[in-house]
Coordinates of C-alpha atoms in Angstrom, one line a residue:
M1 CA 0.6 16.9 -5.9
S2 CA -0.9 16.1 -2.5
S3 CA -4.3 17.7 -1.3
F4 CA -2.0 19.2 1.4
R5 CA 0.0 21.1 -1.0
L6 CA -2.8 21.8 -3.5
R7 CA -5.0 23.4 -0.7
T8 CA -1.9 25.5 0.7
L9 CA -1.1 26.7 -3.0
G10 CA -4.7 27.6 -3.4
A11 CA -4.9 29.4 -0.2
S12 CA -1.7 31.3 -0.6
L13 CA -2.9 32.5 -4.1
L14 CA -6.3 33.5 -2.9
A15 CA -4.9 35.4 0.0
A16 CA -2.2 37.3 -2.0
V17 CA -5.1 38.3 -4.5
V18 CA -7.3 39.7 -1.8
I19 CA -4.3 41.6 -0.2
A20 CA -3.1 43.0 -3.5
V21 CA -6.7 44.0 -4.4
T22 CA -7.3 45.7 -1.1
A23 CA -4.2 47.6 -1.4
L24 CA -5.0 48.6 -5.0
A25 CA -8.2 49.9 -3.9
A26 CA -7.0 51.7 -0.9
G27 CA -4.2 53.4 -2.9
T28 CA -6.7 54.4 -5.6
L29 CA -9.2 55.7 -3.0
A30 CA -6.5 57.8 -1.4
L31 CA -5.5 59.3 -4.8
F32 CA -9.2 59.8 -5.6
L33 CA -10.0 61.8 -2.2
A34 CA -6.5 63.7 -2.5
N35 CA -7.6 65.1 -6.0
G36 CA -11.0 66.6 -5.0
Q37 CA -13.0 63.3 -5.5
Q38 CA -12.7 63.7 -9.5
L39 CA -14.2 60.5 -11.2
E40 CA -11.5 60.8 -14.0
I41 CA -8.6 60.3 -11.5
I42 CA -9.8 56.7 -10.8
G43 CA -8.5 55.3 -14.0
P44 CA -5.0 56.6 -13.8
A45 CA -4.8 56.0 -10.1
A46 CA -5.6 52.3 -10.6
S47 CA -3.1 52.0 -13.4
Y48 CA -0.5 53.7 -11.0
Y49 CA -1.1 51.1 -8.3
A50 CA -1.3 48.1 -10.8
V51 CA 2.4 47.4 -10.7
P52 CA 3.0 47.5 -7.0
A53 CA -0.1 45.5 -6.4
L54 CA 1.3 42.9 -8.8
V55 CA 4.5 42.8 -6.9
V56 CA 2.6 42.4 -3.5
F57 CA 0.6 39.5 -5.1
V58 CA 3.8 37.7 -6.4
V59 CA 5.8 38.2 -3.0
L60 CA 2.9 37.0 -0.7
A61 CA 1.9 34.2 -3.0
I62 CA 5.4 32.8 -2.7
L63 CA 5.7 33.5 1.1
G64 CA 2.4 32.0 1.9
L65 CA 3.7 28.5 0.6
V66 CA 6.5 28.9 3.4
G67 CA 4.1 29.6 6.2
V68 CA 4.1 33.2 6.5
Y69 CA 0.5 33.3 7.7
A70 CA 1.1 30.8 10.6
R71 CA 1.5 33.6 13.2
W72 CA 0.6 37.2 13.5
Y73 CA 4.2 38.3 13.6
T74 CA 5.4 36.5 10.6
A75 CA 2.5 37.8 8.6
L76 CA 3.3 41.4 9.7
I77 CA 7.0 40.8 8.5
G78 CA 5.8 39.4 5.3
G79 CA 3.4 42.2 4.8
L80 CA 6.1 44.8 5.5
A81 CA 8.5 43.0 3.1
A82 CA 6.1 42.9 0.3
A83 CA 5.0 46.6 0.8
V84 CA 8.6 47.8 1.0
L85 CA 9.6 45.8 -2.1
A86 CA 6.5 47.1 -4.1
V87 CA 6.9 50.8 -3.2
L88 CA 10.7 50.6 -4.1
I89 CA 10.0 49.0 -7.5
S90 CA 7.0 51.4 -8.1
A91 CA 9.0 54.4 -7.1
G92 CA 12.1 53.4 -9.1
L93 CA 10.4 52.8 -12.4
P94 CA 9.9 56.4 -13.3
L95 CA 13.5 57.1 -12.5
I96 CA 14.9 54.8 -15.2
G97 CA 16.7 57.0 -17.8
A98 CA 15.7 60.3 -16.2
Q99 CA 18.2 63.0 -15.1
F100 CA 17.2 64.6 -11.9
T101 CA 18.8 67.3 -9.6
S102 CA 19.0 66.9 -6.0
D103 CA 16.1 69.3 -5.3
V104 CA 13.9 67.6 -7.9
L105 CA 14.8 64.3 -6.4
A106 CA 13.8 65.5 -2.9
Q107 CA 10.6 66.7 -4.0
Y108 CA 9.9 63.5 -5.9
A109 CA 10.7 61.4 -2.8
S110 CA 8.4 63.5 -0.5
R111 CA 5.5 63.2 -3.2
Q112 CA 6.2 59.5 -3.5
V113 CA 6.1 58.7 0.3
A114 CA 2.7 60.4 0.4
L115 CA 1.5 58.5 -2.4
E116 CA 2.8 55.1 -1.2
L117 CA 2.1 55.3 2.6
V118 CA -1.6 54.6 2.3
F119 CA -0.8 51.6 -0.2
A120 CA 1.9 50.2 2.2
L121 CA -0.2 50.4 5.3
A122 CA -3.2 48.8 3.3
V123 CA -0.8 45.8 2.5
V124 CA 0.5 45.2 5.9
L125 CA -2.9 45.5 7.7
A126 CA -4.6 43.2 5.1
T127 CA -1.9 40.6 5.3
V128 CA -2.3 40.4 9.1
T129 CA -5.9 40.4 9.0
L130 CA -7.5 39.4 5.7
G131 CA -4.7 37.2 4.7
R132 CA -4.3 35.2 7.7
R133 CA -8.0 34.6 7.9
I134 CA -8.2 33.3 4.3
H135 CA -5.1 31.3 4.5
G136 CA -6.2 29.7 7.7
A137 CA -9.6 28.9 6.5
L138 CA -8.5 27.2 3.3
A139 CA -5.1 25.7 4.0
I140 CA -4.3 22.7 6.1
T141 CA -1.0 21.7 7.8
E142 CA 0.9 18.6 6.9
T143 CA -0.2 17.2 10.2
E144 CA -3.9 18.0 9.7
E145 CA -3.3 16.1 6.3
V146 CA -1.8 13.1 8.1
L147 CA -4.8 12.9 10.5
R148 CA -7.3 13.4 7.7
R149 CA -5.8 10.4 5.7
Q150 CA -6.5 8.0 8.5
Y151 CA -3.1 6.3 8.7
A152 CA -2.5 3.2 10.5
L153 CA 1.0 2.1 11.7
V154 CA 1.8 -1.5 11.1
R155 CA 4.9 -3.6 11.1
R156 CA 5.5 -7.1 9.3
P157 CA 6.0 -10.1 11.6
A158 CA 9.8 -10.9 12.2
A159 CA 11.2 -14.1 11.1
S160 CA 12.0 -14.7 14.7
L161 CA 8.4 -14.2 15.8
D162 CA 8.1 -17.6 17.6
Q163 CA 10.9 -16.3 20.1
G164 CA 8.5 -13.7 21.2
V165 CA 8.0 -13.0 24.8
V166 CA 5.3 -14.9 26.9
T167 CA 4.3 -14.0 30.4
H168 CA 0.8 -15.1 31.3
I169 CA 0.1 -18.1 29.3
E170 CA 2.1 -21.3 28.4
R171 CA 4.2 -21.1 25.4
T172 CA 3.0 -23.1 22.2
P173 CA 4.6 -23.4 18.9
V174 CA 3.9 -20.4 16.5
D175 CA 3.5 -21.1 12.8
V176 CA 5.5 -18.1 11.4
E177 CA 4.3 -18.6 7.9
L178 CA 0.7 -18.6 8.9
A179 CA 1.2 -15.7 11.1
G180 CA 2.5 -13.8 7.9
R181 CA -0.7 -14.6 6.1
Q182 CA -3.0 -13.7 9.1
W183 CA -1.1 -10.3 9.3
E184 CA -1.6 -9.6 5.5
A185 CA -5.3 -10.3 6.1
Y186 CA -5.4 -8.1 9.2
V187 CA -3.8 -5.1 7.2
A188 CA -6.3 -5.8 4.3
A189 CA -9.2 -5.6 6.8
L190 CA -7.9 -1.9 7.9
T191 CA -7.6 -1.0 4.3
G192 CA -11.0 -2.0 3.4
A193 CA -12.4 0.0 6.3
G194 CA -10.7 3.1 5.0
W195 CA -7.4 3.2 7.0
E196 CA -4.3 3.6 4.9
P197 CA -1.4 1.2 6.3
V198 CA 2.0 2.9 6.9
E199 CA 4.6 0.1 7.4
V200 CA 7.5 0.6 10.0
D201 CA 10.7 -1.1 8.7
P202 CA 10.6 -4.7 9.9
D203 CA 13.4 -6.2 11.9
D204 CA 14.0 -9.9 12.2
D205 CA 16.2 -9.5 15.3
L206 CA 13.0 -8.1 17.1
P207 CA 10.6 -11.1 17.8
D208 CA 7.8 -9.0 19.3
S209 CA 8.1 -6.1 16.8
V210 CA 4.9 -6.9 15.0
F211 CA 3.1 -5.7 18.2
V212 CA 3.7 -2.0 17.2
E213 CA 1.0 -0.8 19.6
D214 CA 3.3 -1.1 22.6
T215 CA 5.9 1.4 21.1
V216 CA 3.8 4.6 20.5
V217 CA 0.5 6.0 21.6
M218 CA -1.2 8.6 19.5
F219 CA -3.0 11.7 20.7
G220 CA -4.1 13.5 17.6
P221 CA -1.0 15.0 16.2
L222 CA 1.2 13.9 19.3
A223 CA 3.1 10.6 19.0
V224 CA 4.1 9.6 22.6
L225 CA 7.1 7.1 22.1
T226 CA 7.2 4.7 24.9
N227 CA 9.9 2.8 26.9
P228 CA 8.6 -0.7 26.8
G229 CA 8.6 -2.5 30.1
T230 CA 10.6 -5.5 28.7
E231 CA 14.2 -4.8 27.9
S232 CA 14.3 -6.9 24.8
R233 CA 11.7 -4.7 23.1
T234 CA 13.1 -1.1 23.8
A235 CA 15.1 -1.4 20.3
E236 CA 11.6 -1.6 18.6
V237 CA 11.0 2.2 19.3
D238 CA 13.6 3.5 17.0
A239 CA 12.2 2.6 13.7
V240 CA 8.8 3.6 14.9
E241 CA 10.2 7.1 15.8
Q242 CA 11.6 7.6 12.4
T243 CA 8.2 6.5 10.8
V244 CA 6.2 9.1 12.8
L245 CA 8.7 11.9 12.3
G246 CA 8.4 11.0 8.5
L247 CA 4.6 11.9 8.9
S248 CA 5.6 15.2 10.4
L249 CA 4.1 14.4 13.7
E250 CA 5.1 15.9 17.0
T251 CA 6.7 13.5 19.3
A252 CA 7.3 13.2 23.1
R253 CA 9.2 10.2 24.7
I254 CA 8.8 8.2 28.0
E255 CA 12.3 8.2 29.6
A256 CA 13.9 5.6 31.9
P257 CA 13.5 4.7 34.8
G258 CA 9.9 5.2 33.5
T259 CA 8.4 2.4 31.6
L260 CA 5.2 2.5 29.4
D261 CA 3.7 -0.1 27.0
G262 CA 1.1 1.2 24.6
G263 CA -1.1 -2.0 25.3
D264 CA -1.6 -0.5 28.7
V265 CA -3.1 2.8 27.3
L266 CA -6.9 3.0 26.8
K267 CA -8.2 6.3 25.5
I268 CA -11.9 7.2 26.0
G269 CA -12.6 10.8 25.0
R270 CA -10.2 13.0 27.0
T271 CA -9.7 10.4 29.7
V272 CA -6.8 8.2 29.5
F273 CA -6.9 4.9 31.4
V274 CA -3.3 3.4 32.1
G275 CA -2.7 0.0 33.4
R276 CA -0.3 -0.1 36.2
G277 CA 1.3 -3.6 36.2
G278 CA 4.2 -5.6 35.0
R279 CA 5.1 -3.6 31.9
T280 CA 4.1 0.0 32.8
N281 CA 5.5 1.5 36.1
A282 CA 4.4 4.4 38.3
D283 CA 7.1 6.7 36.7
G284 CA 6.0 6.1 33.3
I285 CA 2.5 7.1 34.2
R286 CA 3.7 10.2 35.9
Q287 CA 5.5 11.2 32.8
L288 CA 2.6 10.4 30.5
R289 CA 0.3 12.6 32.8
K290 CA 2.9 15.4 32.7
I291 CA 3.0 15.2 28.7
L292 CA -0.9 15.1 28.3
A293 CA -2.0 17.5 31.1
P294 CA -1.5 20.5 28.9
R295 CA -3.4 19.1 26.1
G296 CA -6.5 18.7 28.3
Y297 CA -6.4 15.0 28.9
S298 CA -6.8 13.4 32.3
V299 CA -4.7 10.2 33.0
V300 CA -6.3 7.7 35.4
A301 CA -4.1 4.7 36.7
V302 CA -5.7 1.3 36.8
P303 CA -4.3 -1.6 38.8
M304 CA -3.3 -4.6 36.4
T305 CA -2.5 -8.0 37.9
K306 CA -4.3 -10.5 35.8
A307 CA -3.3 -9.9 32.2
L308 CA -0.4 -8.7 30.3
H309 CA -1.8 -5.3 29.4
L310 CA -4.9 -3.2 30.3
K311 CA -6.2 -3.6 26.7
S312 CA -5.6 -7.5 27.2
A313 CA -8.4 -7.2 29.6
V314 CA -10.6 -4.2 28.3
T315 CA -11.0 -2.1 25.4
A316 CA -13.9 0.5 24.4
L317 CA -16.7 0.5 22.0
P318 CA -17.2 3.8 19.9
D319 CA -19.8 5.1 22.4
G320 CA -17.2 4.6 25.1
T321 CA -18.7 1.6 26.7
V322 CA -15.9 -0.5 28.2
I323 CA -16.0 -4.2 27.2
G324 CA -13.9 -6.8 29.1
Y325 CA -13.4 -10.4 30.0
R326 CA -14.2 -10.4 33.8
P327 CA -11.6 -13.1 34.8
V328 CA -8.8 -10.8 34.0
V329 CA -10.2 -7.5 35.0
D330 CA -9.0 -6.3 38.3
D331 CA -11.6 -3.6 39.0
P332 CA -14.5 -3.3 36.4
F333 CA -15.9 -0.5 38.5
V334 CA -13.2 2.0 37.7
F335 CA -15.1 2.5 34.3
D336 CA -18.4 4.3 34.1
R337 CA -20.0 1.7 32.0
F338 CA -18.7 -2.0 31.8
L339 CA -20.1 -4.7 29.7
E340 CA -18.8 -8.2 30.3
M341 CA -17.8 -10.4 27.2
P342 CA -18.2 -14.3 27.3
E343 CA -14.7 -14.8 25.7
E344 CA -11.4 -13.4 26.4
G345 CA -10.9 -12.4 22.7
G346 CA -14.1 -10.7 22.9
A347 CA -12.7 -8.1 25.2
H348 CA -10.5 -6.6 22.2
V349 CA -11.8 -4.3 19.7
V350 CA -10.1 -1.9 17.2
I351 CA -12.5 1.0 16.3
L352 CA -12.5 1.5 12.6
S353 CA -15.4 4.0 12.5
D354 CA -18.3 5.2 14.6
D355 CA -20.2 2.2 13.7
T356 CA -17.6 -0.5 12.9
V357 CA -15.2 -2.5 15.0
L358 CA -12.5 -5.1 14.2
M359 CA -12.3 -8.3 16.3
A360 CA -10.7 -11.6 16.6
S361 CA -12.6 -14.6 14.9
S362 CA -11.8 -16.5 18.1
A363 CA -14.8 -14.6 19.9
P364 CA -17.8 -15.3 17.7
E365 CA -20.2 -15.1 20.6
S366 CA -18.9 -11.7 21.8
A367 CA -19.1 -10.6 18.3
R368 CA -22.9 -11.3 18.1
I369 CA -23.3 -9.4 21.4
I370 CA -21.6 -6.3 19.9
E371 CA -23.7 -6.6 16.7
G372 CA -26.7 -6.7 18.6
L373 CA -25.7 -3.3 20.0
G374 CA -25.8 -1.9 16.5
Y375 CA -22.3 -2.1 15.5
R376 CA -20.7 -3.8 12.4
V377 CA -18.0 -6.4 13.2
I378 CA -15.2 -7.3 11.1
S379 CA -13.5 -10.7 12.2
V380 CA -10.0 -11.5 11.6
D381 CA -8.0 -14.8 12.5
I382 CA -5.0 -14.0 14.5
S383 CA -4.5 -17.1 16.2
E384 CA -0.9 -17.3 16.0
F385 CA -0.5 -13.8 17.5
E386 CA -3.0 -14.9 20.3
K387 CA -0.1 -17.5 21.1
L388 CA 2.1 -14.8 22.2
E389 CA -0.6 -12.8 24.2
G390 CA -1.3 -10.7 21.1
C391 CA -4.8 -9.3 20.2
V392 CA -6.3 -7.1 17.4
T393 CA -5.3 -4.0 19.2
C394 CA -1.5 -4.9 19.5
L395 CA -1.0 -5.0 15.6
S396 CA -1.6 -1.4 14.7
V397 CA -1.7 2.1 15.8
R398 CA -4.2 4.3 14.2
I399 CA -3.1 8.0 13.9
R400 CA -6.2 9.9 15.1

């Protein structure tokens, strides 16, 4: 059983126990006070409310597993249902096998209402207050479990990888078999750093599909599915959408005529820099801004003319410092802190933790600079993907 289900089960059981005990205590106290505060009444009173309290526990333990505590009004409905069922069972047990006249039944019913009212009210109030607090403190949602697990979306290289689109560099032959081995080493590096790879189904008809970054951008539990700026890549999004839906993530989508490549999106805290260039247009940026504004993100458009994507030119270190290769950066002054790297591959890092980044082995001098800033650098060879304007950021999407 997953930790999500175990924690949900534990939270549901504990919340149900607390509610049942609270109602039992409330009912017992009411009978104690109604009978002149005689101590000898406590035992029988507790015994009397034991059965309805057990019913409440069972009902709310089950309802807790299906999300009854998610909203105050669902908790209210669940509490009412548990209280009514408990009272009906409790009131009905003494009638089994008994013979009553209508007058006796009326007297019995009026007395039973008085006895059960405090108990029922306690169940409802405890469910809406104590139950919700306990469950909310202990349980986690499936989405929270996904974020905690540190998943990273990856996609195996297509057999047609060497047919991938090239825009800003001259085409050179790609060794597809070597690319496959490099991809395996890249995924192993993610795994070694604590990230759990989630593979999107491969498709040999989509040459650029290994560059999964361009198809989706993560903002915590929200997956923004893109509309790639190259028509041949739009079909890549479908399998990615199915994968993120399978992880119980919320989704939003950039729709035509807007275009957006994930490689153009650089997140630094609550600020989202978006490259406006050959792959991402103004309408795509407007749509992203509209999606993110209610979540507290600020979207800043950045002109891009010298590189394929914004993150082909710049990325950011864990402390928010933007690093870039100056010849392909249109305007470094857009960023609060900019640190120039001596190699183009040195502008690309994948943040693996607060003190660890992943870089391409093609930028050893840049790696030494970043290590000098106190970071641990993990280097991987991605030479075959660099022939297609790819970099370390292109090959994965961390769900964070």
